[in-house]
Tab-separated table of C-alpha atoms in Angstrom:
chain	number	residue	atom	x	y	z
A	1	UNK	CA	86.972	82.010	91.252
A	2	UNK	CA	87.208	84.330	88.244
A	3	UNK	CA	89.651	83.833	85.456
A	4	UNK	CA	91.202	87.023	84.161
A	5	UNK	CA	93.310	87.255	81.059
A	6	UNK	CA	96.085	89.989	80.973
A	7	UNK	CA	97.339	90.852	77.509
A	8	UNK	CA	98.990	93.518	75.416
A	9	UNK	CA	101.303	93.916	72.576
A	10	UNK	CA	105.085	93.398	72.901
A	11	UNK	CA	106.697	96.237	74.946
A	12	UNK	CA	103.312	97.366	76.378
A	13	UNK	CA	104.359	96.457	79.922
A	14	UNK	CA	102.290	93.311	80.703
A	15	UNK	CA	104.980	92.066	83.167
A	16	UNK	CA	105.064	95.416	84.967
A	17	UNK	CA	101.304	95.457	85.298
A	18	UNK	CA	101.261	91.766	86.344
A	19	UNK	CA	103.773	92.584	89.132
A	20	UNK	CA	101.451	95.300	90.425
A	21	UNK	CA	98.590	92.833	90.677
A	22	UNK	CA	100.914	90.316	92.453
A	23	UNK	CA	101.745	93.060	94.982
A	24	UNK	CA	98.054	93.228	95.716
A	25	UNK	CA	98.066	89.521	96.524
A	26	UNK	CA	96.584	88.343	93.163
A	27	UNK	CA	97.964	85.035	91.873
A	28	UNK	CA	99.482	85.542	88.457
A	29	UNK	CA	100.364	82.809	86.009
A	30	UNK	CA	103.060	83.819	83.408
A	31	UNK	CA	102.204	81.898	80.229
A	32	UNK	CA	105.564	82.572	78.495
A	33	UNK	CA	107.643	81.375	81.416
A	34	UNK	CA	105.462	78.272	81.907
A	35	UNK	CA	105.468	77.530	78.120
A	36	UNK	CA	109.304	77.601	78.176
A	37	UNK	CA	109.373	75.368	81.190
A	38	UNK	CA	106.873	72.892	79.648
A	39	UNK	CA	108.729	72.951	76.251
A	40	UNK	CA	111.928	72.007	78.138
A	41	UNK	CA	110.356	69.362	80.458
A	42	UNK	CA	107.408	67.790	78.744
A	43	UNK	CA	108.517	64.619	76.782
A	44	UNK	CA	105.379	64.870	74.703
A	45	UNK	CA	105.958	68.439	73.617
A	46	UNK	CA	109.651	67.704	72.950
A	47	UNK	CA	108.768	64.737	70.759
A	48	UNK	CA	106.130	66.745	68.806
A	49	UNK	CA	108.436	69.795	68.338
A	50	UNK	CA	111.200	67.584	66.995
A	51	UNK	CA	108.686	65.965	64.621
A	52	UNK	CA	107.498	69.341	63.450
A	53	UNK	CA	110.783	71.394	63.319
A	54	UNK	CA	113.603	68.875	63.422
A	55	UNK	CA	116.300	67.687	65.954
A	56	UNK	CA	117.844	71.155	66.060
A	57	UNK	CA	114.761	72.302	68.182
A	58	UNK	CA	116.735	71.048	71.176
A	59	UNK	CA	120.409	71.614	71.968
A	60	UNK	CA	121.866	69.506	74.766
A	61	UNK	CA	118.337	68.729	75.938
A	62	UNK	CA	117.279	72.369	76.151
A	63	UNK	CA	114.939	74.325	73.901
A	64	UNK	CA	116.871	75.955	71.031
A	65	UNK	CA	114.850	79.190	71.031
A	66	UNK	CA	116.955	80.985	68.450
A	67	UNK	CA	116.528	78.079	65.936
A	68	UNK	CA	112.751	77.890	66.635
A	69	UNK	CA	112.243	81.627	66.319
A	70	UNK	CA	114.085	81.698	62.999
A	71	UNK	CA	111.948	78.793	61.643
A	72	UNK	CA	108.487	80.009	62.689
A	73	UNK	CA	108.463	83.854	62.773
A	74	UNK	CA	108.118	84.304	59.077
A	75	UNK	CA	106.029	81.163	58.498
A	76	UNK	CA	102.489	81.649	59.868
A	77	UNK	CA	101.517	78.030	58.994
A	78	UNK	CA	104.454	76.621	61.015
A	79	UNK	CA	103.806	79.107	63.878
A	80	UNK	CA	100.163	77.935	64.028
A	81	UNK	CA	101.314	74.348	64.181
A	82	UNK	CA	103.710	75.093	66.966
A	83	UNK	CA	101.030	76.963	68.930
A	84	UNK	CA	98.630	74.080	68.421
A	85	UNK	CA	101.161	71.849	70.227
A	86	UNK	CA	102.026	74.188	73.028
A	87	UNK	CA	98.959	76.229	73.805
A	88	UNK	CA	96.603	73.401	74.902
A	89	UNK	CA	99.296	72.099	77.264
A	90	UNK	CA	99.759	75.528	78.769
A	91	UNK	CA	96.010	76.014	79.196
A	92	UNK	CA	95.710	72.645	81.088
A	93	UNK	CA	98.751	73.656	83.216
A	94	UNK	CA	97.074	77.035	83.991
A	95	UNK	CA	93.756	75.433	85.032
A	96	UNK	CA	95.697	72.952	87.336
A	97	UNK	CA	97.595	75.943	88.855
A	98	UNK	CA	94.416	78.006	89.229
A	99	UNK	CA	92.724	75.155	91.131
A	100	UNK	CA	95.488	75.399	93.748
A	101	UNK	CA	95.086	79.100	94.361
A	102	UNK	CA	93.121	80.665	97.199
A	103	UNK	CA	91.953	84.073	96.005
A	104	UNK	CA	88.696	85.303	94.401
A	105	UNK	CA	90.431	85.723	91.035
A	106	UNK	CA	93.554	84.662	89.170
A	107	UNK	CA	95.340	86.266	86.267
A	108	UNK	CA	96.868	84.525	83.288
A	109	UNK	CA	99.414	86.804	81.575
A	110	UNK	CA	99.374	85.876	77.956
A	111	UNK	CA	100.672	87.795	74.895
A	112	UNK	CA	98.557	86.361	72.125
A	113	UNK	CA	95.155	86.073	73.843
A	114	UNK	CA	93.132	87.757	71.067
A	115	UNK	CA	95.367	86.391	68.256
A	116	UNK	CA	94.572	82.869	69.410
A	117	UNK	CA	90.909	83.771	69.849
A	118	UNK	CA	90.701	82.495	73.470
A	119	UNK	CA	89.129	85.598	75.075
A	120	UNK	CA	85.948	83.592	75.707
A	121	UNK	CA	87.886	81.424	78.197
A	122	UNK	CA	88.091	84.322	80.672
A	123	UNK	CA	85.602	86.132	82.804
A	124	UNK	CA	87.439	89.400	82.176
A	125	UNK	CA	90.241	90.591	79.901
A	126	UNK	CA	92.617	93.322	80.830
A	127	UNK	CA	94.472	95.003	77.904
A	128	UNK	CA	97.776	96.847	78.608
A	129	UNK	CA	98.553	99.571	76.053
A	130	UNK	CA	101.353	102.026	75.335
A	131	UNK	CA	102.145	104.150	72.289
A	132	UNK	CA	103.837	102.191	69.488
A	133	UNK	CA	107.094	104.126	69.512
A	134	UNK	CA	107.401	103.783	73.269
A	135	UNK	CA	106.857	99.998	72.947
A	136	UNK	CA	109.523	99.775	70.184
A	137	UNK	CA	111.985	101.683	72.310
A	138	UNK	CA	111.311	99.526	75.334
A	139	UNK	CA	111.886	96.240	73.437
A	140	UNK	CA	115.000	97.521	71.676
A	141	UNK	CA	116.542	98.425	75.013
A	142	UNK	CA	115.286	95.337	76.847
A	143	UNK	CA	116.143	92.680	74.309
A	144	UNK	CA	119.111	94.248	72.512
A	145	UNK	CA	117.388	93.830	69.124
A	146	UNK	CA	116.896	96.152	66.138
A	147	UNK	CA	113.866	98.311	65.539
A	148	UNK	CA	113.075	96.149	62.439
A	149	UNK	CA	113.108	92.995	64.549
A	150	UNK	CA	110.625	94.506	66.998
A	151	UNK	CA	108.345	95.679	64.221
A	152	UNK	CA	108.482	92.202	62.655
A	153	UNK	CA	107.325	90.789	66.050
A	154	UNK	CA	104.556	93.421	66.252
A	155	UNK	CA	103.355	92.362	62.805
A	156	UNK	CA	102.439	88.989	64.331
A	157	UNK	CA	100.115	90.709	66.817
A	158	UNK	CA	96.805	92.533	66.366
A	159	UNK	CA	96.795	96.339	66.700
A	160	UNK	CA	95.566	97.761	69.990
A	161	UNK	CA	92.608	99.339	68.199
A	162	UNK	CA	91.303	95.902	67.326
A	163	UNK	CA	91.792	94.657	70.927
A	164	UNK	CA	90.130	97.615	72.675
A	165	UNK	CA	86.537	96.585	71.924
A	166	UNK	CA	87.250	93.005	72.988
A	167	UNK	CA	88.629	93.972	76.454
A	168	UNK	CA	86.835	94.541	79.690
A	169	UNK	CA	89.497	96.825	81.092
A	170	UNK	CA	92.323	98.904	79.592
A	171	UNK	CA	95.468	99.890	81.513
A	172	UNK	CA	97.482	102.560	79.735
A	173	UNK	CA	101.097	102.012	80.727
A	174	UNK	CA	103.026	105.274	80.146
A	175	UNK	CA	103.293	106.950	83.509
A	176	UNK	CA	103.989	104.430	86.348
A	177	UNK	CA	101.897	106.287	88.937
A	178	UNK	CA	98.854	106.404	86.575
A	179	UNK	CA	99.387	102.742	85.771
A	180	UNK	CA	99.332	101.859	89.464
A	181	UNK	CA	96.123	103.861	89.893
A	182	UNK	CA	94.508	102.062	86.933
A	183	UNK	CA	95.490	98.690	88.397
A	184	UNK	CA	93.983	99.586	91.741
A	185	UNK	CA	90.732	100.505	90.000
A	186	UNK	CA	90.615	97.336	88.031
A	187	UNK	CA	91.403	95.262	91.044
A	188	UNK	CA	88.686	96.869	93.051
A	189	UNK	CA	86.178	96.322	90.242
A	190	UNK	CA	86.952	92.632	89.807
A	191	UNK	CA	86.986	91.988	93.649
A	192	UNK	CA	83.521	93.588	93.825
A	193	UNK	CA	82.273	91.004	91.310
A	194	UNK	CA	83.735	87.986	93.177
C-alpha cells in the first residue's frame, strides 16, 4: 500500500480535491477532523494540553478552539509545542486507520505537511494550489473571518512556490472541471505504480 500526502495552503481546496479522490474509491484520512476528535477524546492529549495552555483549553469537557487559537497563532514556540503533542498521536492514528483499508493507496489530507517537514513519510505528495486572492476570498466566505485574519493564517504556512519542488503532483484548483481532470490523471498515475 502506498501512502499519499494531500496538502495545500488554506483555501486552496484540499477538501474539494479529497472528495474527488473519495468518489474514485480512494480511502481519505482527514487529519484536521481526526485531530479534533483525538483532542476531545484522548485523556493523554487533554492532560498535556491543559498542562501546556491551562484549564481554559477545555470548556465543559470539549476543546475550546477559540481560546487555543488565540493563545498559539501569534506564538510560534507555543504552536510548535502544541503540534509536538498532537501530531505524533494523529500519525499513529493514521497508520492504524491505513492498516484497515483495502485499496492500493490511501491519502492523508494534512494542511501543514511541509511546514512540519514530514514529506518523507509519504510515497507521494499531492499539492493543491489556487491563486492567493482566490484563496483569501474562499476563506473569508467560508469561515466568516476578515481578510486580515486569513492572511495571518497564511503567514503560518509556506508559500506554494516553496512547496512545488517538494511535491510529486500538483492539482491547480481554479476551474472545477479541470480540477477533476487533474485528479483523474494523478489517480491513474498512482494506481499504475501500485
